[in-house]
PDB file of C-alpha atoms in Angstrom:
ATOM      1  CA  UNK T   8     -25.815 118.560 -25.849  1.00  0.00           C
ATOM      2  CA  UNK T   9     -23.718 120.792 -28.402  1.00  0.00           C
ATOM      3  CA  UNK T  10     -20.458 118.829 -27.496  1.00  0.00           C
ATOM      4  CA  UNK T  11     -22.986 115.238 -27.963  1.00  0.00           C
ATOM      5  CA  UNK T  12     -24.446 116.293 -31.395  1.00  0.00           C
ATOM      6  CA  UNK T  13     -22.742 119.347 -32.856  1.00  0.00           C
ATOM      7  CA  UNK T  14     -25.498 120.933 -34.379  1.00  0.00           C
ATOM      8  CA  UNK T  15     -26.717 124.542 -34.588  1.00  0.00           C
ATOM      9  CA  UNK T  16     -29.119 126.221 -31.658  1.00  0.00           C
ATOM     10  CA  UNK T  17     -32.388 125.481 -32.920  1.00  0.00           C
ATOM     11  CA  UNK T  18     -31.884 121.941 -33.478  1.00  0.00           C
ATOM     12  CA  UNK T  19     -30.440 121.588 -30.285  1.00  0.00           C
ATOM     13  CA  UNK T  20     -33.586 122.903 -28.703  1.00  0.00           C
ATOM     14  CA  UNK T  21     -35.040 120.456 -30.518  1.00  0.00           C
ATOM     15  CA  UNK T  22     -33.369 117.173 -29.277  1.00  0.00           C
ATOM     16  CA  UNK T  23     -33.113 118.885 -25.719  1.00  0.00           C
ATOM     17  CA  UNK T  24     -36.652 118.694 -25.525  1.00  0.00           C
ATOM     18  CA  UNK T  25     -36.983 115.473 -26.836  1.00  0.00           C
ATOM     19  CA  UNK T  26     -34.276 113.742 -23.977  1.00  0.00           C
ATOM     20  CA  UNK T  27     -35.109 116.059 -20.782  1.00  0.00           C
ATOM     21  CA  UNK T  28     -38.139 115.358 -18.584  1.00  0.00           C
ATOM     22  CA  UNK T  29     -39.259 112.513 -19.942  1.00  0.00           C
ATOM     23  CA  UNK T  30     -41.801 110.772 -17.690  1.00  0.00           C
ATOM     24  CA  UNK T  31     -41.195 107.689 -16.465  1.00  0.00           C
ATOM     25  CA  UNK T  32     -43.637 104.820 -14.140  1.00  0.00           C
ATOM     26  CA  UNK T  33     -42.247 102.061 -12.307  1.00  0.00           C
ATOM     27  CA  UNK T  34     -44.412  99.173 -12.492  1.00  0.00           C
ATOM     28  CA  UNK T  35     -44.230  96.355  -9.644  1.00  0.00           C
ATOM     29  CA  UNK T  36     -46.616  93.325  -9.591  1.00  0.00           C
ATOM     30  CA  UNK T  37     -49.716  95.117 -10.314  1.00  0.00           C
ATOM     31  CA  UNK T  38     -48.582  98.650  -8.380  1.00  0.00           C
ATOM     32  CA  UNK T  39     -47.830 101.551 -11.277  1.00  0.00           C
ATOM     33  CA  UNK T  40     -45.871 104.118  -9.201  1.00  0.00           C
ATOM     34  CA  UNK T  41     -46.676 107.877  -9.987  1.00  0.00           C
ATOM     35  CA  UNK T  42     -44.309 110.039 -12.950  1.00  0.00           C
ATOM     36  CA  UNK T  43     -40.898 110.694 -12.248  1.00  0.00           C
ATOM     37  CA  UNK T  44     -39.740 113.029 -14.511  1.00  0.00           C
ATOM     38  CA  UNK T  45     -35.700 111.473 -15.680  1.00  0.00           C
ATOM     39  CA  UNK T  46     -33.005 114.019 -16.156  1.00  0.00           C
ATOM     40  CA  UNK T  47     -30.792 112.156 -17.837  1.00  0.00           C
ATOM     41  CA  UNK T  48     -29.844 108.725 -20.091  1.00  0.00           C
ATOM     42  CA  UNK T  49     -31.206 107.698 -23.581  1.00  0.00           C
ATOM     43  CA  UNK T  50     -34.592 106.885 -24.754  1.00  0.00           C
ATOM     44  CA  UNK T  51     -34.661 103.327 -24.195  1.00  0.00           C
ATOM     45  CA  UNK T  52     -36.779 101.662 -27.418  1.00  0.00           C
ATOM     46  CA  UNK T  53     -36.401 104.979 -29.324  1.00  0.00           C
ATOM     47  CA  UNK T  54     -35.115 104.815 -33.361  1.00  0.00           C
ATOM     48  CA  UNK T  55     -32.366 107.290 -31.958  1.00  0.00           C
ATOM     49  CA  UNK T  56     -31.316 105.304 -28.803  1.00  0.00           C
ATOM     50  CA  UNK T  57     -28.723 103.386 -30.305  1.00  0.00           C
ATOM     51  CA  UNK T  58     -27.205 106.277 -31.941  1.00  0.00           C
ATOM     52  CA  UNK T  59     -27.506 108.618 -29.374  1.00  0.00           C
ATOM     53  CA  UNK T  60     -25.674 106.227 -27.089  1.00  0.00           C
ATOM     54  CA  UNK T  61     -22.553 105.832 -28.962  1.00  0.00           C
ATOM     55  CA  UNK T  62     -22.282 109.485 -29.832  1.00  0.00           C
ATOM     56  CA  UNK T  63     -22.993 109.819 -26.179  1.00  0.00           C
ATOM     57  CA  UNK T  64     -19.770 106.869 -25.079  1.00  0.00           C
ATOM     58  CA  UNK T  65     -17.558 107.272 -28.365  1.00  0.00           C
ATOM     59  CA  UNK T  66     -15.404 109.373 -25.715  1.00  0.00           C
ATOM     60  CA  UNK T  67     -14.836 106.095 -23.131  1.00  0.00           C
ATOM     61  CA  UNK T  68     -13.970 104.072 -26.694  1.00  0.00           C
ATOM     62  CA  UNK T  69     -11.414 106.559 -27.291  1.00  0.00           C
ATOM     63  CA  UNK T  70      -9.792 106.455 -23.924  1.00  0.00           C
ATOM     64  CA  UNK T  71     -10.132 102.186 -24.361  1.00  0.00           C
ATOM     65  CA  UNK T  72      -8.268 102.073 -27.294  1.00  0.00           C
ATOM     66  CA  UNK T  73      -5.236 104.743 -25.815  1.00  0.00           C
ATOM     67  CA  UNK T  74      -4.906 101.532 -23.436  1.00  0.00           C
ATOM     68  CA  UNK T  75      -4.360  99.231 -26.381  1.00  0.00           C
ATOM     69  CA  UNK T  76      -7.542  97.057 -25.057  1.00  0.00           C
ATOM     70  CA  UNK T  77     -10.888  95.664 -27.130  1.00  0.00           C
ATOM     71  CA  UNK T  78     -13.913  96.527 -25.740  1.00  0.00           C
ATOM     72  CA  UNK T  79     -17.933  96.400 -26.162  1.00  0.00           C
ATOM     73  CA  UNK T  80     -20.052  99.015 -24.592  1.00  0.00           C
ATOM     74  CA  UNK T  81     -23.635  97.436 -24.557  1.00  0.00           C
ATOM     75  CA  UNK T  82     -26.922  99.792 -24.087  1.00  0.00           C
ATOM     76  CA  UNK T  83     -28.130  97.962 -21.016  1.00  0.00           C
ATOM     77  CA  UNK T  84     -25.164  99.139 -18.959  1.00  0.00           C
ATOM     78  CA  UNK T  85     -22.848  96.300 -20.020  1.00  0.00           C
ATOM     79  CA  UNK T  86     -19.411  96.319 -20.983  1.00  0.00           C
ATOM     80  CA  UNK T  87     -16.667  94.464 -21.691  1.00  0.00           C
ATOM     81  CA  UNK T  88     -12.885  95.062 -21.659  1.00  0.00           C
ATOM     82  CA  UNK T  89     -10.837  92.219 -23.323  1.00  0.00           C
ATOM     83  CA  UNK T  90      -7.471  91.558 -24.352  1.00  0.00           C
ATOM     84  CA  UNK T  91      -4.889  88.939 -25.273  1.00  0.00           C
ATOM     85  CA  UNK T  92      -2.829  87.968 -22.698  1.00  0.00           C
ATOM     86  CA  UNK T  93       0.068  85.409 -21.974  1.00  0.00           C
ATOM     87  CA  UNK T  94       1.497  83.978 -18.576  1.00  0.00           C
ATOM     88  CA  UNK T  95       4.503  86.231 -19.477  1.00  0.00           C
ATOM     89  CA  UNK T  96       2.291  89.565 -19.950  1.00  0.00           C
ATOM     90  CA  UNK T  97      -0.065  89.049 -16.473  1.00  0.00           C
ATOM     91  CA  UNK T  98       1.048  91.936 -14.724  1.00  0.00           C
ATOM     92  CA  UNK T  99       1.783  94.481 -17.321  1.00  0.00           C
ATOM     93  CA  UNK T 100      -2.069  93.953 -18.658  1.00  0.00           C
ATOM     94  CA  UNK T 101      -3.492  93.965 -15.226  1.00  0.00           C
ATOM     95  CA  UNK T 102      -1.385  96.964 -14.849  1.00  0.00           C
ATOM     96  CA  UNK T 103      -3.351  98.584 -18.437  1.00  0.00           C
ATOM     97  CA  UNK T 104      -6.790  97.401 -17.396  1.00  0.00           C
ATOM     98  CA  UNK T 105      -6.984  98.934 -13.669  1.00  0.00           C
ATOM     99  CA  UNK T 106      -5.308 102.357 -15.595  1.00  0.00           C
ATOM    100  CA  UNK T 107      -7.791 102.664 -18.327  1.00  0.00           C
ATOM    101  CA  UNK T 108     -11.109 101.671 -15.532  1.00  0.00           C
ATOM    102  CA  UNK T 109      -9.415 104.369 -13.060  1.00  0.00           C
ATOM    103  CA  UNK T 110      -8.988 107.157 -16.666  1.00  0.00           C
ATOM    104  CA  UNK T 111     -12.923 105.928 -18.065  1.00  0.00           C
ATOM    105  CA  UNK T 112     -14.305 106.708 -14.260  1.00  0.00           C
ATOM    106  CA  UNK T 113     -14.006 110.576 -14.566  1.00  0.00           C
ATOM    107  CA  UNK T 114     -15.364 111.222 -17.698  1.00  0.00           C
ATOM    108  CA  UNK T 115     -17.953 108.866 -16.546  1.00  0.00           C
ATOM    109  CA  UNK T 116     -18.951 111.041 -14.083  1.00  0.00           C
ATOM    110  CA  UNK T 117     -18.828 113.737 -15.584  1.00  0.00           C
ATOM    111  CA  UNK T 118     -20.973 113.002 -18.534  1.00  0.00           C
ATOM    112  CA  UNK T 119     -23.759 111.791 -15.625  1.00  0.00           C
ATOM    113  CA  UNK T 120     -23.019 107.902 -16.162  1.00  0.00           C
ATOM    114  CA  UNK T 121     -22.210 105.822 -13.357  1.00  0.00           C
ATOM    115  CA  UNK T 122     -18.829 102.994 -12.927  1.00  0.00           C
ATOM    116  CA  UNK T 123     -20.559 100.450 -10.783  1.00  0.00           C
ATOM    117  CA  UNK T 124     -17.681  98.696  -8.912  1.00  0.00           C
ATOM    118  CA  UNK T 125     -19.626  96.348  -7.695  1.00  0.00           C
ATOM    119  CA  UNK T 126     -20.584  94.930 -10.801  1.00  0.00           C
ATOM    120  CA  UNK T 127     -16.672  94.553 -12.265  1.00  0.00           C
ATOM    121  CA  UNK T 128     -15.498  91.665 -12.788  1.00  0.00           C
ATOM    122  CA  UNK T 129     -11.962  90.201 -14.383  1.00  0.00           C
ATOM    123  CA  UNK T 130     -11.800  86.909 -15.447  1.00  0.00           C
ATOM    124  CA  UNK T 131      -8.932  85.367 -17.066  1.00  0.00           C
ATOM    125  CA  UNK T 132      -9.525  82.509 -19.797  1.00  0.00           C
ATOM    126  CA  UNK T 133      -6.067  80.169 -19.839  1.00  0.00           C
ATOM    127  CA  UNK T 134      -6.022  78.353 -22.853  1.00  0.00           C
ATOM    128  CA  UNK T 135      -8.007  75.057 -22.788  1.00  0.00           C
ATOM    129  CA  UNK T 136      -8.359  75.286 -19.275  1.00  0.00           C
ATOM    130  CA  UNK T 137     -10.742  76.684 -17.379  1.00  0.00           C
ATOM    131  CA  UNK T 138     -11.132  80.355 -15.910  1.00  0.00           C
ATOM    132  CA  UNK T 139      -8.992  81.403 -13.294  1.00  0.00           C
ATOM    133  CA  UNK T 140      -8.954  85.346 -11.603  1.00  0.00           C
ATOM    134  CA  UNK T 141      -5.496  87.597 -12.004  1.00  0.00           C
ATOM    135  CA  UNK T 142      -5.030  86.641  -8.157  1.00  0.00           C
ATOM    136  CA  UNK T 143      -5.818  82.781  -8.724  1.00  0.00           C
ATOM    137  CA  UNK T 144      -4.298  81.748 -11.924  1.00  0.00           C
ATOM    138  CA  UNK T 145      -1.314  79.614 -11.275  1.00  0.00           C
ATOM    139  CA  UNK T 146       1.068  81.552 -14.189  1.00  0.00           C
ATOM    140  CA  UNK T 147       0.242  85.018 -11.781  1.00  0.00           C
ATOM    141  CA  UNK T 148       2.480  83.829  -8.745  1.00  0.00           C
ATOM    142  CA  UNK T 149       5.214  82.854 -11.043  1.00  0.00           C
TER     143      UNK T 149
END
């Protein structure tokens, strides 16, 4: 929390109480589960939320941009690394993409967020043509 926000004791007591043990009820069809108390993550809906978020992943930006990528880090757990890339520069970006996911993965951890491999996806867009993977795309065998 110090390291997040930077601010004195007492105002750290402050937003401590205001992110831990929030209750939360998981409503399916018409069935309202009982509280769960959460632990960790941002206030979803709060005034704060947005800002607490990218105090909270300004650390993942940093190691993004030490791999010379764009990205977009979205609330609801979306993200997006991009760069420009030519037939000549496949490899050596692939190469800087799966470096900065495996870097971003321990800090991730760390800081209680979770990499979801499943969910990671690399497409390649190829001028007018259509989308092609790194393991498809006819300019990666060459």
């Amino acid at each position: 929390m110090q390291k997040l926000f930077g601010i004195g004791d007492k105002s750290l007591e402050g937003f401590s109480c205001y992110l831990r043990d929030r209750p939360q009820h998981d409503l399916i069809n018409d069935s309202l589960s009982p509280p769960t108390n959460l632990q960790f993550g941002v206030p979803q809906g709060s005034v704060l939320g947005p800002y607490i978020f990218t105090m909270y992943t300004e650390h993942l930006s940093n190691i993004v941009t030490t791999f010379c990528l764009s990205h977009h880090l979205y609330v609801d757990d979306y993200s997006q690394l991009y760069s420009p890339i030519s037939s000549k520069s496949i490899e050596e970006t692939k190469e800087r993409i799966a470096a900065c996911i495996d870097t971003v993965k321990t800090p991730m951890t760390n800081n209680k967020l979770k990499f979801n491999e499943d969910k990671t996806e690399l497409i390649v867009f190829k001028g007018q043509e259509r989308a092609c993977s790194l393991t498809n795309c006819p300019s990666a065998n060459q």
